[in-house]
PDB file of C-alpha atoms in Angstrom:
ATOM      1  CA  MET A   1      29.457   3.211  -2.998  1.00  0.00           C
ATOM      2  CA  PRO A   2      29.796   1.632   0.449  1.00  0.00           C
ATOM      3  CA  ASP A   3      29.761  -2.089   1.101  1.00  0.00           C
ATOM      4  CA  VAL A   4      26.387  -3.119   2.459  1.00  0.00           C
ATOM      5  CA  PRO A   5      26.553  -5.546   5.387  1.00  0.00           C
ATOM      6  CA  GLN A   6      24.225  -8.551   5.117  1.00  0.00           C
ATOM      7  CA  GLY A   7      22.439  -7.386   8.283  1.00  0.00           C
ATOM      8  CA  LEU A   8      21.385  -4.167   6.560  1.00  0.00           C
ATOM      9  CA  LEU A   9      20.311  -6.014   3.439  1.00  0.00           C
ATOM     10  CA  LEU A  10      18.209  -8.338   5.590  1.00  0.00           C
ATOM     11  CA  GLY A  11      16.350  -5.202   6.741  1.00  0.00           C
ATOM     12  CA  VAL A  12      14.950  -4.649   3.236  1.00  0.00           C
ATOM     13  CA  VAL A  13      13.696  -8.213   2.737  1.00  0.00           C
ATOM     14  CA  PRO A  14       9.909  -8.236   2.292  1.00  0.00           C
ATOM     15  CA  ALA A  15       7.942  -8.883   5.472  1.00  0.00           C
ATOM     16  CA  LEU A  16       7.912 -12.569   6.378  1.00  0.00           C
ATOM     17  CA  SER A  17       4.106 -12.522   6.323  1.00  0.00           C
ATOM     18  CA  THR A  18       4.267 -11.704   2.584  1.00  0.00           C
ATOM     19  CA  LEU A  19       6.683 -14.515   1.705  1.00  0.00           C
ATOM     20  CA  CYS A  20       5.532 -17.967   0.648  1.00  0.00           C
ATOM     21  CA  ALA A  21       6.645 -21.104   2.512  1.00  0.00           C
ATOM     22  CA  GLU A  22       9.304 -21.850  -0.118  1.00  0.00           C
ATOM     23  CA  GLN A  23      10.820 -18.360   0.293  1.00  0.00           C
ATOM     24  CA  CYS A  24      10.814 -18.688   4.090  1.00  0.00           C
ATOM     25  CA  SER A  25      12.561 -22.057   3.866  1.00  0.00           C
ATOM     26  CA  GLY A  26      15.256 -20.844   1.458  1.00  0.00           C
ATOM     27  CA  VAL A  27      14.361 -22.914  -1.587  1.00  0.00           C
ATOM     28  CA  VAL A  28      13.137 -19.823  -3.477  1.00  0.00           C
ATOM     29  CA  CYS A  29      14.662 -16.309  -3.612  1.00  0.00           C
ATOM     30  CA  VAL A  30      13.018 -13.827  -1.213  1.00  0.00           C
ATOM     31  CA  TRP A  31      12.709 -11.236  -4.013  1.00  0.00           C
ATOM     32  CA  CYS A  32      11.789 -13.300  -7.067  1.00  0.00           C
ATOM     33  CA  PRO A  33      10.338 -16.726  -7.904  1.00  0.00           C
ATOM     34  CA  ARG A  34      13.734 -18.220  -8.833  1.00  0.00           C
ATOM     35  CA  ALA A  35      14.324 -21.668  -7.323  1.00  0.00           C
ATOM     36  CA  LEU A  36      17.537 -22.008  -5.323  1.00  0.00           C
ATOM     37  CA  PRO A  37      18.906 -25.553  -5.442  1.00  0.00           C
ATOM     38  CA  LEU A  38      20.977 -26.631  -2.453  1.00  0.00           C
ATOM     39  CA  GLY A  39      24.311 -24.799  -2.445  1.00  0.00           C
ATOM     40  CA  GLU A  40      23.125 -21.975  -4.682  1.00  0.00           C
ATOM     41  CA  GLY A  41      22.065 -18.492  -3.669  1.00  0.00           C
ATOM     42  CA  ILE A  42      23.225 -16.169  -0.923  1.00  0.00           C
ATOM     43  CA  GLY A  43      22.121 -16.553   2.683  1.00  0.00           C
ATOM     44  CA  LEU A  44      20.654 -13.412   4.220  1.00  0.00           C
ATOM     45  CA  SER A  45      19.592 -14.535   7.682  1.00  0.00           C
ATOM     46  CA  PRO A  46      21.960 -15.825  10.366  1.00  0.00           C
ATOM     47  CA  ASP A  47      20.346 -19.269  10.156  1.00  0.00           C
ATOM     48  CA  GLY A  48      20.644 -19.242   6.334  1.00  0.00           C
ATOM     49  CA  ARG A  49      16.929 -19.885   5.840  1.00  0.00           C
ATOM     50  CA  LEU A  50      16.263 -16.629   3.969  1.00  0.00           C
ATOM     51  CA  ARG A  51      18.179 -16.711   0.705  1.00  0.00           C
ATOM     52  CA  THR A  52      18.424 -14.731  -2.492  1.00  0.00           C
ATOM     53  CA  CYS A  53      19.630 -15.380  -6.010  1.00  0.00           C
ATOM     54  CA  THR A  54      22.769 -13.556  -7.135  1.00  0.00           C
ATOM     55  CA  PRO A  55      20.988 -11.150  -9.552  1.00  0.00           C
ATOM     56  CA  CYS A  56      18.484 -10.036  -6.871  1.00  0.00           C
ATOM     57  CA  HIS A  57      21.289  -9.723  -4.303  1.00  0.00           C
ATOM     58  CA  THR A  58      23.218  -7.468  -6.680  1.00  0.00           C
ATOM     59  CA  VAL A  59      20.213  -5.250  -7.451  1.00  0.00           C
ATOM     60  CA  GLN A  60      18.998  -4.970  -3.855  1.00  0.00           C
ATOM     61  CA  THR A  61      22.526  -4.200  -2.648  1.00  0.00           C
ATOM     62  CA  ARG A  62      22.835  -1.399  -5.219  1.00  0.00           C
ATOM     63  CA  VAL A  63      19.452   0.067  -4.233  1.00  0.00           C
ATOM     64  CA  LEU A  64      20.438   0.108  -0.558  1.00  0.00           C
ATOM     65  CA  ALA A  65      24.000   1.337  -1.176  1.00  0.00           C
ATOM     66  CA  THR A  66      22.838   4.269  -3.330  1.00  0.00           C
ATOM     67  CA  TYR A  67      20.211   5.154  -0.708  1.00  0.00           C
ATOM     68  CA  LEU A  68      22.859   5.149   2.049  1.00  0.00           C
ATOM     69  CA  ASP A  69      25.254   7.262  -0.059  1.00  0.00           C
ATOM     70  CA  TRP A  70      22.473   9.790  -0.647  1.00  0.00           C
ATOM     71  CA  TYR A  71      21.408   9.761   3.008  1.00  0.00           C
ATOM     72  CA  ASP A  72      24.995  10.112   4.293  1.00  0.00           C
ATOM     73  CA  HIS A  73      25.549  13.103   2.020  1.00  0.00           C
ATOM     74  CA  GLY A  74      22.280  14.732   3.090  1.00  0.00           C
ATOM     75  CA  ILE A  75      23.019  14.597   6.819  1.00  0.00           C
ATOM     76  CA  THR A  76      26.396  16.315   6.371  1.00  0.00           C
ATOM     77  CA  CYS A  77      25.472  18.831   3.653  1.00  0.00           C
ATOM     78  CA  LEU A  78      24.410  22.257   4.881  1.00  0.00           C
ATOM     79  CA  ARG A  79      22.431  23.022   1.729  1.00  0.00           C
ATOM     80  CA  CYS A  80      20.480  19.777   1.214  1.00  0.00           C
ATOM     81  CA  PRO A  81      17.920  20.342   4.027  1.00  0.00           C
ATOM     82  CA  LEU A  82      16.802  23.474   2.146  1.00  0.00           C
ATOM     83  CA  GLY A  83      16.597  21.646  -1.165  1.00  0.00           C
ATOM     84  CA  PRO A  84      19.168  19.339  -2.687  1.00  0.00           C
ATOM     85  CA  CYS A  85      22.533  20.699  -3.709  1.00  0.00           C
ATOM     86  CA  GLU A  86      24.050  19.575  -7.011  1.00  0.00           C
ATOM     87  CA  ARG A  87      25.740  16.538  -5.409  1.00  0.00           C
ATOM     88  CA  GLY A  88      22.530  15.667  -3.531  1.00  0.00           C
ATOM     89  CA  GLN A  89      20.569  15.828  -6.784  1.00  0.00           C
ATOM     90  CA  GLU A  90      23.121  13.557  -8.468  1.00  0.00           C
ATOM     91  CA  LEU A  91      23.034  10.997  -5.640  1.00  0.00           C
ATOM     92  CA  GLY A  92      19.226  11.099  -5.541  1.00  0.00           C
ATOM     93  CA  ALA A  93      18.990  10.592  -9.302  1.00  0.00           C
ATOM     94  CA  GLN A  94      21.396   7.626  -9.109  1.00  0.00           C
ATOM     95  CA  HIS A  95      19.330   6.037  -6.349  1.00  0.00           C
ATOM     96  CA  LEU A  96      16.008   6.603  -8.100  1.00  0.00           C
ATOM     97  CA  ALA A  97      17.367   5.128 -11.354  1.00  0.00           C
ATOM     98  CA  VAL A  98      18.613   1.989  -9.573  1.00  0.00           C
ATOM     99  CA  ARG A  99      15.357   1.759  -7.631  1.00  0.00           C
ATOM    100  CA  GLU A 100      13.341   1.951 -10.844  1.00  0.00           C
ATOM    101  CA  ARG A 101      15.462  -0.761 -12.515  1.00  0.00           C
ATOM    102  CA  ALA A 102      14.815  -2.929  -9.441  1.00  0.00           C
ATOM    103  CA  GLY A 103      11.053  -2.593  -9.983  1.00  0.00           C
ATOM    104  CA  LYS A 104      10.397  -0.879  -6.664  1.00  0.00           C
ATOM    105  CA  PRO A 105       6.901   0.577  -6.159  1.00  0.00           C
ATOM    106  CA  GLU A 106       5.927   4.243  -6.279  1.00  0.00           C
ATOM    107  CA  LEU A 107       7.464   6.463  -3.600  1.00  0.00           C
ATOM    108  CA  PRO A 108       5.192   7.805  -0.853  1.00  0.00           C
ATOM    109  CA  CYS A 109       6.233  10.758   1.335  1.00  0.00           C
ATOM    110  CA  VAL A 110       6.438   9.614   4.967  1.00  0.00           C
ATOM    111  CA  GLY A 111       5.428  13.124   6.074  1.00  0.00           C
ATOM    112  CA  CYS A 112       2.179  13.660   4.171  1.00  0.00           C
ATOM    113  CA  ARG A 113       1.721  10.090   2.838  1.00  0.00           C
ATOM    114  CA  SER A 114       1.013  11.369  -0.662  1.00  0.00           C
ATOM    115  CA  PRO A 115       2.731   9.840  -3.680  1.00  0.00           C
ATOM    116  CA  ILE A 116       5.891  11.625  -4.758  1.00  0.00           C
ATOM    117  CA  ALA A 117       5.585  12.663  -8.391  1.00  0.00           C
ATOM    118  CA  PRO A 118       8.507  12.195 -10.773  1.00  0.00           C
ATOM    119  CA  GLY A 119      10.737  15.262 -10.740  1.00  0.00           C
ATOM    120  CA  GLU A 120       9.655  16.469  -7.272  1.00  0.00           C
ATOM    121  CA  ALA A 121      12.524  17.440  -4.983  1.00  0.00           C
ATOM    122  CA  ILE A 122      12.807  14.740  -2.328  1.00  0.00           C
ATOM    123  CA  ARG A 123      15.263  13.579   0.295  1.00  0.00           C
ATOM    124  CA  PRO A 124      15.885  10.278   2.026  1.00  0.00           C
ATOM    125  CA  HIS A 125      14.508   9.850   5.530  1.00  0.00           C
ATOM    126  CA  LEU A 126      15.861   7.043   7.684  1.00  0.00           C
ATOM    127  CA  TRP A 127      14.359   6.141  11.052  1.00  0.00           C
ATOM    128  CA  GLN A 128      14.245   3.269  13.491  1.00  0.00           C
ATOM    129  CA  GLY A 129      11.061   1.237  13.242  1.00  0.00           C
ATOM    130  CA  LEU A 130       9.889  -1.636  15.411  1.00  0.00           C
ATOM    131  CA  ASN A 131      11.719  -4.197  13.263  1.00  0.00           C
ATOM    132  CA  GLY A 132      14.838  -2.186  12.418  1.00  0.00           C
ATOM    133  CA  SER A 133      15.783   0.667  10.128  1.00  0.00           C
ATOM    134  CA  VAL A 134      13.131   2.020   7.788  1.00  0.00           C
ATOM    135  CA  HIS A 135      14.262   3.700   4.587  1.00  0.00           C
ATOM    136  CA  GLY A 136      11.765   6.301   3.437  1.00  0.00           C
ATOM    137  CA  TYR A 137      11.479   9.574   1.560  1.00  0.00           C
ATOM    138  CA  LEU A 138      10.247  13.091   2.310  1.00  0.00           C
ATOM    139  CA  HIS A 139       9.464  16.056   0.105  1.00  0.00           C
ATOM    140  CA  ALA A 140      12.605  18.217   0.143  1.00  0.00           C
ATOM    141  CA  ARG A 141      10.634  21.320   0.980  1.00  0.00           C
ATOM    142  CA  ARG A 142       7.065  21.579   2.196  1.00  0.00           C
ATOM    143  CA  CYS A 143       4.701  18.746   1.560  1.00  0.00           C
ATOM    144  CA  PRO A 144       2.061  19.699  -1.025  1.00  0.00           C
ATOM    145  CA  VAL A 145      -0.592  18.021   1.140  1.00  0.00           C
ATOM    146  CA  PRO A 146      -0.710  19.265   4.737  1.00  0.00           C
ATOM    147  CA  VAL A 147       0.049  16.528   7.268  1.00  0.00           C
ATOM    148  CA  GLY A 148      -3.218  15.028   8.518  1.00  0.00           C
ATOM    149  CA  SER A 149      -5.201  15.999   5.399  1.00  0.00           C
ATOM    150  CA  PRO A 150      -6.891  13.224   3.477  1.00  0.00           C
ATOM    151  CA  VAL A 151      -4.726  12.084   0.587  1.00  0.00           C
ATOM    152  CA  PRO A 152      -6.485  12.442  -2.780  1.00  0.00           C
ATOM    153  CA  LEU A 153      -7.170   9.145  -4.560  1.00  0.00           C
TER     154      LEU A 153
END
């Protein structure tokens, strides 16, 4: 698993508009309601205002590191674009397990915007958004819902 630079981890911090004043000022973890007394926690932003507790830092780092391992494999593997190879399946399963333990929400496909059901073949999809890298997921083969179709509720 690669080391995850703080700058990349900062990219997965919830949007500032969703954080409370205490989280924005660094007295509460950006991922959980744990208070961070002065000198405790890990600074995420260059100015040190966004901070996280050690347990959240560990979990979020693992989620991002397993995603990047899976993504890096997928862009070099000749088989994975057609459906995950054995190694791609293993890396994807590791990432999804860590993601689930971290309490991350349901996965949507960035192609068709439908929820990805457990057990569906998927692949990571990384792109550059307005505020930095965006880590998403696509169905590994064709999307079950054609792009542009209304997503069933």
